[in-house]
Amino acid sequence: MSEAVPRRASLEVLRAEASDELAVLIQERLLSGEDPWDFMEDLPSVDELVVYLLRADNIAANDGVRPNATRNYRVMRQIALEYPELTPAVWRLLGVETRHRKWDTTVADIS
């Protein structure tokens, strides 16, 4: 399949890298004076970051050309096939699963 990119590393290593990246994002926002209550729910999960990293690898392998909607779906689906543990994150990023954040109108109590 043309969308396949050689695996970077084990999922454990990818999650460790993503966790480090997330820690840096949080630290930068805290140092800039932002309130964690205002931004923590907006940040991607570790698994979502891993999916973004794998998608970025695929874009780089395709000479930096960003995928159209159809190719993006195939790339994301390939990530889910290669790393089954990331399937829920892939579907969330594709908009198939609801995120269920407290601000999500589908779960917010408006009574």
PDB file of C-alpha atoms in Angstrom:
ATOM      1  CA  MET A   1       0.000   0.000   0.000  1.00  0.00           C
ATOM      2  CA  SER A   2       1.428   3.394  -0.933  1.00  0.00           C
ATOM      3  CA  GLU A   3       0.232   4.970   2.337  1.00  0.00           C
ATOM      4  CA  ALA A   4       2.382   2.612   4.420  1.00  0.00           C
ATOM      5  CA  VAL A   5       5.451   4.136   5.992  1.00  0.00           C
ATOM      6  CA  PRO A   6       8.039   1.986   7.745  1.00  0.00           C
ATOM      7  CA  ARG A   7       7.300   1.770  11.458  1.00  0.00           C
ATOM      8  CA  ARG A   8       9.166   4.317  13.558  1.00  0.00           C
ATOM      9  CA  ALA A   9       9.294   2.417  16.806  1.00  0.00           C
ATOM     10  CA  SER A  10       7.222   0.400  19.187  1.00  0.00           C
ATOM     11  CA  LEU A  11       4.014   1.911  20.454  1.00  0.00           C
ATOM     12  CA  GLU A  12       5.563   2.119  23.915  1.00  0.00           C
ATOM     13  CA  VAL A  13       8.400   4.308  22.588  1.00  0.00           C
ATOM     14  CA  LEU A  14       6.001   6.439  20.535  1.00  0.00           C
ATOM     15  CA  ARG A  15       3.817   6.989  23.588  1.00  0.00           C
ATOM     16  CA  ALA A  16       6.867   7.983  25.642  1.00  0.00           C
ATOM     17  CA  GLU A  17       7.876  10.524  22.973  1.00  0.00           C
ATOM     18  CA  ALA A  18       4.325  11.881  22.819  1.00  0.00           C
ATOM     19  CA  SER A  19       4.143  12.101  26.606  1.00  0.00           C
ATOM     20  CA  ASP A  20       7.334  14.169  26.601  1.00  0.00           C
ATOM     21  CA  GLU A  21       5.894  16.440  23.888  1.00  0.00           C
ATOM     22  CA  LEU A  22       2.689  16.890  25.873  1.00  0.00           C
ATOM     23  CA  ALA A  23       4.671  17.758  28.999  1.00  0.00           C
ATOM     24  CA  VAL A  24       6.528  20.431  27.027  1.00  0.00           C
ATOM     25  CA  LEU A  25       3.254  21.877  25.707  1.00  0.00           C
ATOM     26  CA  ILE A  26       1.826  22.027  29.218  1.00  0.00           C
ATOM     27  CA  GLN A  27       5.004  23.600  30.625  1.00  0.00           C
ATOM     28  CA  GLU A  28       5.070  26.281  27.899  1.00  0.00           C
ATOM     29  CA  ARG A  29       1.447  27.213  28.530  1.00  0.00           C
ATOM     30  CA  LEU A  30       1.967  27.318  32.287  1.00  0.00           C
ATOM     31  CA  LEU A  31       5.056  29.491  31.894  1.00  0.00           C
ATOM     32  CA  SER A  32       3.086  31.880  29.700  1.00  0.00           C
ATOM     33  CA  GLY A  33       0.662  32.324  32.602  1.00  0.00           C
ATOM     34  CA  GLU A  34      -2.277  30.295  31.322  1.00  0.00           C
ATOM     35  CA  ASP A  35      -4.600  28.643  33.794  1.00  0.00           C
ATOM     36  CA  PRO A  36      -4.549  24.832  33.407  1.00  0.00           C
ATOM     37  CA  TRP A  37      -8.311  24.757  34.002  1.00  0.00           C
ATOM     38  CA  ASP A  38      -8.655  26.766  30.792  1.00  0.00           C
ATOM     39  CA  PHE A  39      -6.503  24.645  28.484  1.00  0.00           C
ATOM     40  CA  MET A  40      -6.017  21.074  29.716  1.00  0.00           C
ATOM     41  CA  GLU A  41      -9.148  19.694  28.070  1.00  0.00           C
ATOM     42  CA  ASP A  42      -8.170  21.305  24.762  1.00  0.00           C
ATOM     43  CA  LEU A  43      -4.898  19.394  24.568  1.00  0.00           C
ATOM     44  CA  PRO A  44      -4.743  16.120  22.661  1.00  0.00           C
ATOM     45  CA  SER A  45      -4.269  12.864  24.527  1.00  0.00           C
ATOM     46  CA  VAL A  46      -0.962  11.008  24.362  1.00  0.00           C
ATOM     47  CA  ASP A  47      -2.445   8.537  21.856  1.00  0.00           C
ATOM     48  CA  GLU A  48      -3.822  11.385  19.731  1.00  0.00           C
ATOM     49  CA  LEU A  49      -0.335  12.913  19.657  1.00  0.00           C
ATOM     50  CA  VAL A  50       1.098   9.565  18.574  1.00  0.00           C
ATOM     51  CA  VAL A  51      -1.415   9.456  15.715  1.00  0.00           C
ATOM     52  CA  TYR A  52      -0.428  13.012  14.732  1.00  0.00           C
ATOM     53  CA  LEU A  53       3.262  12.015  14.757  1.00  0.00           C
ATOM     54  CA  LEU A  54       2.594   8.958  12.589  1.00  0.00           C
ATOM     55  CA  ARG A  55       0.473  11.041  10.211  1.00  0.00           C
ATOM     56  CA  ALA A  56       3.288  13.604  10.007  1.00  0.00           C
ATOM     57  CA  ASP A  57       5.717  10.794   9.119  1.00  0.00           C
ATOM     58  CA  ASN A  58       3.402   9.783   6.295  1.00  0.00           C
ATOM     59  CA  ILE A  59       3.210  13.361   5.015  1.00  0.00           C
ATOM     60  CA  ALA A  60       7.011  13.658   5.141  1.00  0.00           C
ATOM     61  CA  ALA A  61       7.357  10.368   3.241  1.00  0.00           C
ATOM     62  CA  ASN A  62       5.056  11.820   0.577  1.00  0.00           C
ATOM     63  CA  ASP A  63       7.377  14.801  -0.043  1.00  0.00           C
ATOM     64  CA  GLY A  64       5.463  16.989   2.394  1.00  0.00           C
ATOM     65  CA  VAL A  65       2.239  16.893   0.392  1.00  0.00           C
ATOM     66  CA  ARG A  66      -0.732  17.136   2.726  1.00  0.00           C
ATOM     67  CA  PRO A  67      -3.340  14.482   2.022  1.00  0.00           C
ATOM     68  CA  ASN A  68      -6.772  15.244   0.650  1.00  0.00           C
ATOM     69  CA  ALA A  69      -9.766  13.970   2.644  1.00  0.00           C
ATOM     70  CA  THR A  70      -9.809  10.533   0.989  1.00  0.00           C
ATOM     71  CA  ARG A  71      -6.088   9.944   1.377  1.00  0.00           C
ATOM     72  CA  ASN A  72      -6.171  11.270   4.946  1.00  0.00           C
ATOM     73  CA  TYR A  73      -8.833   8.699   5.807  1.00  0.00           C
ATOM     74  CA  ARG A  74      -6.711   5.919   4.277  1.00  0.00           C
ATOM     75  CA  VAL A  75      -3.599   7.112   6.137  1.00  0.00           C
ATOM     76  CA  MET A  76      -5.457   7.262   9.437  1.00  0.00           C
ATOM     77  CA  ARG A  77      -7.038   3.861   8.825  1.00  0.00           C
ATOM     78  CA  GLN A  78      -3.588   2.424   8.067  1.00  0.00           C
ATOM     79  CA  ILE A  79      -2.310   3.812  11.373  1.00  0.00           C
ATOM     80  CA  ALA A  80      -5.194   2.071  13.156  1.00  0.00           C
ATOM     81  CA  LEU A  81      -4.392  -1.184  11.360  1.00  0.00           C
ATOM     82  CA  GLU A  82      -0.670  -1.011  12.178  1.00  0.00           C
ATOM     83  CA  TYR A  83      -1.235   0.057  15.785  1.00  0.00           C
ATOM     84  CA  PRO A  84      -4.590  -1.442  16.905  1.00  0.00           C
ATOM     85  CA  GLU A  85      -4.266   0.146  20.344  1.00  0.00           C
ATOM     86  CA  LEU A  86      -4.512   3.562  18.656  1.00  0.00           C
ATOM     87  CA  THR A  87      -7.810   2.783  16.918  1.00  0.00           C
ATOM     88  CA  PRO A  88      -9.983   4.744  19.405  1.00  0.00           C
ATOM     89  CA  ALA A  89      -7.722   7.803  19.014  1.00  0.00           C
ATOM     90  CA  VAL A  90      -7.793   7.509  15.210  1.00  0.00           C
ATOM     91  CA  TRP A  91     -11.584   7.414  15.161  1.00  0.00           C
ATOM     92  CA  ARG A  92     -11.800  10.363  17.577  1.00  0.00           C
ATOM     93  CA  LEU A  93      -9.524  12.402  15.329  1.00  0.00           C
ATOM     94  CA  LEU A  94     -11.579  11.446  12.288  1.00  0.00           C
ATOM     95  CA  GLY A  95     -14.687  12.612  14.123  1.00  0.00           C
ATOM     96  CA  VAL A  96     -16.309   9.192  14.297  1.00  0.00           C
ATOM     97  CA  GLU A  97     -16.275   9.010  18.103  1.00  0.00           C
ATOM     98  CA  THR A  98     -17.456  11.803  20.357  1.00  0.00           C
ATOM     99  CA  ARG A  99     -14.791  13.133  22.656  1.00  0.00           C
ATOM    100  CA  HIS A 100     -17.091  13.493  25.683  1.00  0.00           C
ATOM    101  CA  ARG A 101     -15.269  16.426  27.147  1.00  0.00           C
ATOM    102  CA  LYS A 102     -17.201  18.321  29.771  1.00  0.00           C
ATOM    103  CA  TRP A 103     -17.753  21.189  27.320  1.00  0.00           C
ATOM    104  CA  ASP A 104     -19.070  18.839  24.623  1.00  0.00           C
ATOM    105  CA  THR A 105     -22.680  19.818  23.920  1.00  0.00           C
ATOM    106  CA  THR A 106     -23.649  16.183  23.379  1.00  0.00           C
ATOM    107  CA  VAL A 107     -22.987  15.403  27.036  1.00  0.00           C
ATOM    108  CA  ALA A 108     -23.322  18.783  28.742  1.00  0.00           C
ATOM    109  CA  ASP A 109     -26.136  19.075  31.254  1.00  0.00           C
ATOM    110  CA  ILE A 110     -28.076  22.163  30.206  1.00  0.00           C
ATOM    111  CA  SER A 111     -30.908  21.796  32.719  1.00  0.00           C
TER     112      SER A 111
END
